[in-house]
Amino acid sequence: MSTQRYPSFAGLKAFNAVASTGSVARAGEALGISASSISHQLKAFEKELGVRLFENRQGKLHLTVDGEQYFLSIKGPMAQILEATEDVRSAPGRRRVSLTLTPSFAANWLMPRMRDLNNQHPDLELDLISTTRVVDLFRENIDVAIRRGVVERAGCIAEPLVDETVAPVLSPDLWQTLNGAALADAFQTARALVNTTLLTEWDSWSAARGISPPPMKQRFNLETYELTVKAARDGLGIALGRKPLVDDLIATGELVAPFDASGAENVGYFLVYRDGDLSSDVKRLLAWLRGQRG
């Protein structure tokens, strides 16, 4: 009997997500992992199969002929697997609660606290839906959302969870190179790292503090918040970091925040959930999240 050579499921998921969305960043959001992880999984998957599945044309990914044929063959079965899995997860008697939040908040705030949740509620099964898109809790049957900024949803309750302070961050080596320069002077040589999901953030942040924004020629655009922070850690420039999301990186010395961040209102993250009767499991999750406000 011949050995059954199943493909790597992580690679298969990454391929299916990128082929479906047309973007490594959007695939990462859909699967709740970083864009760099998606890229690594794709490369490993192509090596495993021994064929090129994508090609880069003028900065955009396109399926090769082999990739197109493979996608046509697997997208139906992949959809069936997902549907069957959701059916099992929603079976009566399951203690599952769905929580949606952004990939950056999931990776930098929630995941370091997950051990505590598991210790306090070992029987609580949590479905994490990591995405930046606007989610309809009613239509998509999601229990709880964590969203940044003012939240108004019909039929929903929103309550503050975590305050956020936005501050410029950079690597200690780059800060040493700048030799204590003021922020405006720093941009004469250092680049401003721009998260393109918030393309005008540097302009808004600077305007709120009455200072000049970074010159356009000194801006370096990156696709996601995670890539922006990584570029700052690698010494490629100055990013707008979000506290508490960068608190651990500052505590370990991977990043420093030496510039004055005062001068404007801070933004916050909110708990959003449906108004009405809540299951005991949803109430337990909400109570635990409130306990993390610190």
GROMACS .gro file of C-alpha atoms in nm:
model
  294
    1MET     CA    1   0.000   0.000   0.000
    2SER     CA    2   0.145   0.336  -0.106
    3THR     CA    3   0.198   0.616   0.145
    4GLN     CA    4  -0.060   0.895   0.132
    5ARG     CA    5   0.127   1.222   0.090
    6TYR     CA    6  -0.106   1.489   0.224
    7PRO     CA    7   0.006   1.849   0.179
    8SER     CA    8   0.088   2.074   0.472
    9PHE     CA    9  -0.248   2.210   0.588
   10ALA     CA   10  -0.090   2.537   0.706
   11GLY     CA   11   0.050   2.588   0.358
   12LEU     CA   12  -0.278   2.486   0.199
   13LYS     CA   13  -0.470   2.739   0.410
   14ALA     CA   14  -0.220   3.014   0.328
   15PHE     CA   15  -0.238   2.937  -0.045
   16ASN     CA   16  -0.618   2.927  -0.043
   17ALA     CA   17  -0.642   3.254   0.150
   18VAL     CA   18  -0.399   3.444  -0.075
   19ALA     CA   19  -0.557   3.305  -0.392
   20SER     CA   20  -0.903   3.401  -0.262
   21THR     CA   21  -0.816   3.752  -0.145
   22GLY     CA   22  -0.537   3.843  -0.387
   23SER     CA   23  -0.327   3.985  -0.105
   24VAL     CA   24  -0.084   3.849   0.153
   25ALA     CA   25  -0.197   4.114   0.404
   26ARG     CA   26  -0.569   4.035   0.360
   27ALA     CA   27  -0.495   3.663   0.378
   28GLY     CA   28  -0.316   3.722   0.707
   29GLU     CA   29  -0.617   3.912   0.843
   30ALA     CA   30  -0.852   3.634   0.734
   31LEU     CA   31  -0.643   3.366   0.906
   32GLY     CA   32  -0.547   3.577   1.207
   33ILE     CA   33  -0.170   3.558   1.148
   34SER     CA   34   0.091   3.806   1.028
   35ALA     CA   35   0.159   3.880   0.663
   36SER     CA   36   0.519   3.763   0.707
   37SER     CA   37   0.394   3.425   0.836
   38ILE     CA   38   0.174   3.391   0.529
   39SER     CA   39   0.473   3.464   0.304
   40HIS     CA   40   0.690   3.204   0.480
   41GLN     CA   41   0.414   2.941   0.459
   42LEU     CA   42   0.365   3.009   0.088
   43LYS     CA   43   0.735   2.969   0.012
   44ALA     CA   44   0.751   2.645   0.211
   45PHE     CA   45   0.437   2.518   0.036
   46GLU     CA   46   0.576   2.592  -0.310
   47LYS     CA   47   0.896   2.410  -0.215
   48GLU     CA   48   0.692   2.115  -0.085
   49LEU     CA   49   0.491   2.090  -0.407
   50GLY     CA   50   0.788   2.163  -0.630
   51VAL     CA   51   0.604   2.426  -0.838
   52ARG     CA   52   0.562   2.803  -0.844
   53LEU     CA   53   0.208   2.893  -0.741
   54PHE     CA   54   0.240   3.273  -0.760
   55GLU     CA   55   0.444   3.524  -0.953
   56ASN     CA   56   0.506   3.889  -0.877
   57ARG     CA   57   0.409   4.132  -1.151
   58GLN     CA   58   0.483   4.497  -1.081
   59GLY     CA   59   0.445   4.448  -0.707
   60LYS     CA   60   0.124   4.240  -0.724
   61LEU     CA   61   0.083   3.864  -0.676
   62HIS     CA   62  -0.075   3.665  -0.958
   63LEU     CA   63  -0.144   3.292  -0.979
   64THR     CA   64   0.074   3.099  -1.218
   65VAL     CA   65  -0.089   2.848  -1.455
   66ASP     CA   66  -0.012   2.569  -1.205
   67GLY     CA   67  -0.143   2.785  -0.921
   68GLU     CA   68  -0.466   2.864  -1.108
   69GLN     CA   69  -0.532   2.497  -1.179
   70TYR     CA   70  -0.455   2.397  -0.821
   71PHE     CA   71  -0.680   2.669  -0.679
   72LEU     CA   72  -0.970   2.563  -0.899
   73SER     CA   73  -0.930   2.208  -0.768
   74ILE     CA   74  -0.906   2.288  -0.395
   75LYS     CA   75  -1.128   2.593  -0.334
   76GLY     CA   76  -1.451   2.388  -0.334
   77PRO     CA   77  -1.323   2.123  -0.090
   78MET     CA   78  -1.167   2.393   0.131
   79ALA     CA   79  -1.504   2.570   0.154
   80GLN     CA   80  -1.669   2.238   0.243
   81ILE     CA   81  -1.412   2.171   0.518
   82LEU     CA   82  -1.474   2.517   0.666
   83GLU     CA   83  -1.853   2.472   0.652
   84ALA     CA   84  -1.837   2.125   0.809
   85THR     CA   85  -1.607   2.256   1.083
   86GLU     CA   86  -1.844   2.541   1.164
   87ASP     CA   87  -2.134   2.293   1.181
   88VAL     CA   88  -1.945   2.084   1.437
   89ARG     CA   89  -1.844   2.391   1.637
   90SER     CA   90  -2.202   2.515   1.658
   91ALA     CA   91  -2.347   2.180   1.765
   92PRO     CA   92  -2.576   2.195   2.075
   93GLY     CA   93  -2.397   2.169   2.407
   94ARG     CA   94  -2.071   2.324   2.292
   95ARG     CA   95  -1.928   2.592   2.524
   96ARG     CA   96  -1.801   2.818   2.246
   97VAL     CA   97  -1.788   3.197   2.247
   98SER     CA   98  -1.687   3.399   1.940
   99LEU     CA   99  -1.467   3.707   1.980
  100THR     CA  100  -1.360   3.934   1.695
  101LEU     CA  101  -1.069   4.177   1.721
  102THR     CA  102  -0.793   4.319   1.502
  103PRO     CA  103  -0.482   4.108   1.432
  104SER     CA  104  -0.255   4.359   1.606
  105PHE     CA  105  -0.468   4.371   1.922
  106ALA     CA  106  -0.500   3.992   1.922
  107ALA     CA  107  -0.125   3.935   1.890
  108ASN     CA  108  -0.003   4.209   2.123
  109TRP     CA  109  -0.272   4.237   2.390
  110LEU     CA  110  -0.492   3.927   2.401
  111MET     CA  111  -0.250   3.641   2.331
  112PRO     CA  112  -0.012   3.723   2.620
  113ARG     CA  113  -0.317   3.700   2.850
  114MET     CA  114  -0.463   3.377   2.711
  115ARG     CA  115  -0.292   3.156   2.968
  116ASP     CA  116  -0.475   3.343   3.243
  117LEU     CA  117  -0.807   3.294   3.062
  118ASN     CA  118  -0.738   2.921   3.023
  119ASN     CA  119  -0.645   2.894   3.392
  120GLN     CA  120  -0.958   3.072   3.511
  121HIS     CA  121  -1.201   2.917   3.261
  122PRO     CA  122  -1.054   2.591   3.128
  123ASP     CA  123  -1.392   2.477   2.992
  124LEU     CA  124  -1.454   2.795   2.791
  125GLU     CA  125  -1.393   2.737   2.419
  126LEU     CA  126  -1.310   3.057   2.235
  127ASP     CA  127  -1.336   3.121   1.861
  128LEU     CA  128  -1.108   3.412   1.765
  129ILE     CA  129  -1.201   3.602   1.450
  130SER     CA  130  -0.907   3.827   1.373
  131THR     CA  131  -0.994   4.096   1.117
  132THR     CA  132  -0.990   4.472   1.063
  133ARG     CA  133  -1.319   4.481   0.873
  134VAL     CA  134  -1.645   4.604   1.023
  135VAL     CA  135  -1.834   4.304   1.162
  136ASP     CA  136  -2.211   4.275   1.207
  137LEU     CA  137  -2.255   4.085   1.534
  138PHE     CA  138  -2.616   3.996   1.457
  139ARG     CA  139  -2.581   3.890   1.093
  140GLU     CA  140  -2.258   3.697   1.153
  141ASN     CA  141  -2.369   3.555   1.489
  142ILE     CA  142  -2.065   3.683   1.679
  143ASP     CA  143  -2.082   3.726   2.055
  144VAL     CA  144  -1.822   3.991   2.138
  145ALA     CA  145  -1.610   4.242   1.948
  146ILE     CA  146  -1.315   4.453   2.057
  147ARG     CA  147  -1.285   4.762   1.841
  148ARG     CA  148  -1.074   5.077   1.842
  149GLY     CA  149  -1.232   5.421   1.866
  150VAL     CA  150  -1.588   5.536   1.919
  151VAL     CA  151  -1.828   5.253   1.846
  152GLU     CA  152  -2.198   5.293   1.770
  153ARG     CA  153  -2.387   4.982   1.670
  154ALA     CA  154  -2.765   4.954   1.669
  155GLY     CA  155  -2.879   4.703   1.931
  156CYS     CA  156  -2.530   4.679   2.084
  157ILE     CA  157  -2.363   4.796   2.403
  158ALA     CA  158  -2.012   4.946   2.389
  159GLU     CA  159  -1.801   4.997   2.698
  160PRO     CA  160  -1.439   5.115   2.738
  161LEU     CA  161  -1.180   4.839   2.772
  162VAL     CA  162  -0.829   4.980   2.725
  163ASP     CA  163  -0.699   5.333   2.677
  164GLU     CA  164  -0.451   5.378   2.395
  165THR     CA  165  -0.170   5.630   2.363
  166VAL     CA  166  -0.006   5.677   2.025
  167ALA     CA  167   0.364   5.765   2.046
  168PRO     CA  168   0.663   5.759   1.810
  169VAL     CA  169   0.885   5.455   1.871
  170LEU     CA  170   1.219   5.349   1.726
  171SER     CA  171   1.505   5.112   1.792
  172PRO     CA  172   1.764   5.203   2.058
  173ASP     CA  173   2.039   5.195   1.793
  174LEU     CA  174   1.858   5.445   1.571
  175TRP     CA  175   1.788   5.669   1.871
  176GLN     CA  176   2.156   5.664   1.956
  177THR     CA  177   2.240   5.759   1.596
  178LEU     CA  178   1.998   6.054   1.616
  179ASN     CA  179   2.190   6.177   1.920
  180GLY     CA  180   1.887   6.317   2.104
  181ALA     CA  181   1.747   6.516   1.811
  182ALA     CA  182   1.397   6.662   1.828
  183LEU     CA  183   1.136   6.473   1.624
  184ALA     CA  184   1.119   6.732   1.345
  185ASP     CA  185   1.499   6.725   1.314
  186ALA     CA  186   1.505   6.345   1.329
  187PHE     CA  187   1.312   6.327   1.002
  188GLN     CA  188   1.595   6.503   0.823
  189THR     CA  189   1.773   6.166   0.822
  190ALA     CA  190   1.534   5.901   0.963
  191ARG     CA  191   1.231   5.770   0.778
  192ALA     CA  192   0.874   5.788   0.903
  193LEU     CA  193   0.728   5.437   0.891
  194VAL     CA  194   0.368   5.456   0.765
  195ASN     CA  195   0.102   5.193   0.829
  196THR     CA  196  -0.101   5.216   0.507
  197THR     CA  197  -0.419   5.099   0.679
  198LEU     CA  198  -0.400   5.441   0.853
  199LEU     CA  199  -0.230   5.631   0.575
  200THR     CA  200  -0.275   5.985   0.719
  201GLU     CA  201  -0.199   5.891   1.080
  202TRP     CA  202   0.131   6.079   1.092
  203ASP     CA  203  -0.041   6.391   0.955
  204SER     CA  204  -0.325   6.372   1.210
  205TRP     CA  205  -0.088   6.298   1.497
  206SER     CA  206   0.140   6.588   1.406
  207ALA     CA  207  -0.147   6.833   1.348
  208ALA     CA  208  -0.293   6.752   1.692
  209ARG     CA  209   0.038   6.855   1.847
  210GLY     CA  210   0.101   7.161   1.633
  211ILE     CA  211   0.416   7.024   1.472
  212SER     CA  212   0.515   6.966   1.111
  213PRO     CA  213   0.443   6.617   0.975
  214PRO     CA  214   0.725   6.406   0.831
  215PRO     CA  215   0.823   6.511   0.475
  216MET     CA  216   0.670   6.291   0.207
  217LYS     CA  217   1.015   6.203   0.073
  218GLN     CA  218   1.105   6.058   0.413
  219ARG     CA  219   0.801   5.828   0.441
  220PHE     CA  220   0.823   5.452   0.402
  221ASN     CA  221   0.488   5.275   0.351
  222LEU     CA  222   0.418   4.930   0.496
  223GLU     CA  223   0.105   4.720   0.458
  224THR     CA  224   0.016   4.643   0.820
  225TYR     CA  225   0.072   4.766   1.174
  226GLU     CA  226   0.275   4.453   1.251
  227LEU     CA  227   0.515   4.519   0.962
  228THR     CA  228   0.545   4.884   1.066
  229VAL     CA  229   0.644   4.793   1.422
  230LYS     CA  230   0.885   4.525   1.297
  231ALA     CA  231   1.051   4.780   1.070
  232ALA     CA  232   1.093   5.010   1.371
  233ARG     CA  233   1.249   4.725   1.572
  234ASP     CA  234   1.488   4.660   1.282
  235GLY     CA  235   1.603   5.022   1.288
  236LEU     CA  236   1.447   5.122   0.955
  237GLY     CA  237   1.277   5.434   1.089
  238ILE     CA  238   1.031   5.583   1.336
  239ALA     CA  239   0.682   5.435   1.371
  240LEU     CA  240   0.371   5.544   1.556
  241GLY     CA  241   0.342   5.277   1.823
  242ARG     CA  242   0.026   5.205   2.015
  243LYS     CA  243   0.046   5.169   2.389
  244PRO     CA  244  -0.033   4.921   2.541
  245LEU     CA  245   0.041   4.717   2.227
  246VAL     CA  246   0.409   4.815   2.230
  247ASP     CA  247   0.452   4.815   2.609
  248ASP     CA  248   0.628   4.478   2.617
  249LEU     CA  249   0.868   4.581   2.339
  250ILE     CA  250   0.955   4.897   2.529
  251ALA     CA  251   0.995   4.704   2.855
  252THR     CA  252   1.239   4.460   2.691
  253GLY     CA  253   1.436   4.743   2.530
  254GLU     CA  254   1.356   4.644   2.171
  255LEU     CA  255   1.192   4.984   2.121
  256VAL     CA  256   1.223   5.323   2.288
  257ALA     CA  257   0.968   5.606   2.300
  258PRO     CA  258   1.179   5.916   2.371
  259PHE     CA  259   0.960   6.180   2.207
  260ASP     CA  260   0.685   6.378   2.380
  261ALA     CA  261   0.347   6.219   2.291
  262SER     CA  262   0.124   6.464   2.481
  263GLY     CA  263  -0.105   6.718   2.323
  264ALA     CA  264  -0.416   6.534   2.205
  265GLU     CA  265  -0.686   6.303   2.326
  266ASN     CA  266  -0.601   5.937   2.337
  267VAL     CA  267  -0.810   5.674   2.161
  268GLY     CA  268  -0.945   5.367   2.333
  269TYR     CA  269  -1.052   5.011   2.262
  270PHE     CA  270  -1.412   4.917   2.338
  271LEU     CA  271  -1.595   4.598   2.425
  272VAL     CA  272  -1.899   4.560   2.199
  273TYR     CA  273  -2.172   4.303   2.252
  274ARG     CA  274  -2.540   4.258   2.177
  275ASP     CA  275  -2.793   4.419   2.407
  276GLY     CA  276  -3.020   4.155   2.562
  277ASP     CA  277  -2.991   3.815   2.722
  278LEU     CA  278  -2.637   3.680   2.716
  279SER     CA  279  -2.529   3.323   2.769
  280SER     CA  280  -2.340   3.239   3.086
  281ASP     CA  281  -2.027   3.177   2.878
  282VAL     CA  282  -2.044   3.519   2.712
  283LYS     CA  283  -2.089   3.677   3.056
  284ARG     CA  284  -1.782   3.489   3.183
  285LEU     CA  285  -1.572   3.612   2.891
  286LEU     CA  286  -1.689   3.971   2.938
  287ALA     CA  287  -1.614   3.956   3.310
  288TRP     CA  288  -1.264   3.824   3.241
  289LEU     CA  289  -1.198   4.093   2.977
  290ARG     CA  290  -1.313   4.365   3.218
  291GLY     CA  291  -1.070   4.225   3.473
  292GLN     CA  292  -0.782   4.285   3.230
  293ARG     CA  293  -0.834   4.660   3.220
  294GLY     CA  294  -0.562   4.707   3.480
   0.00000   0.00000   0.00000
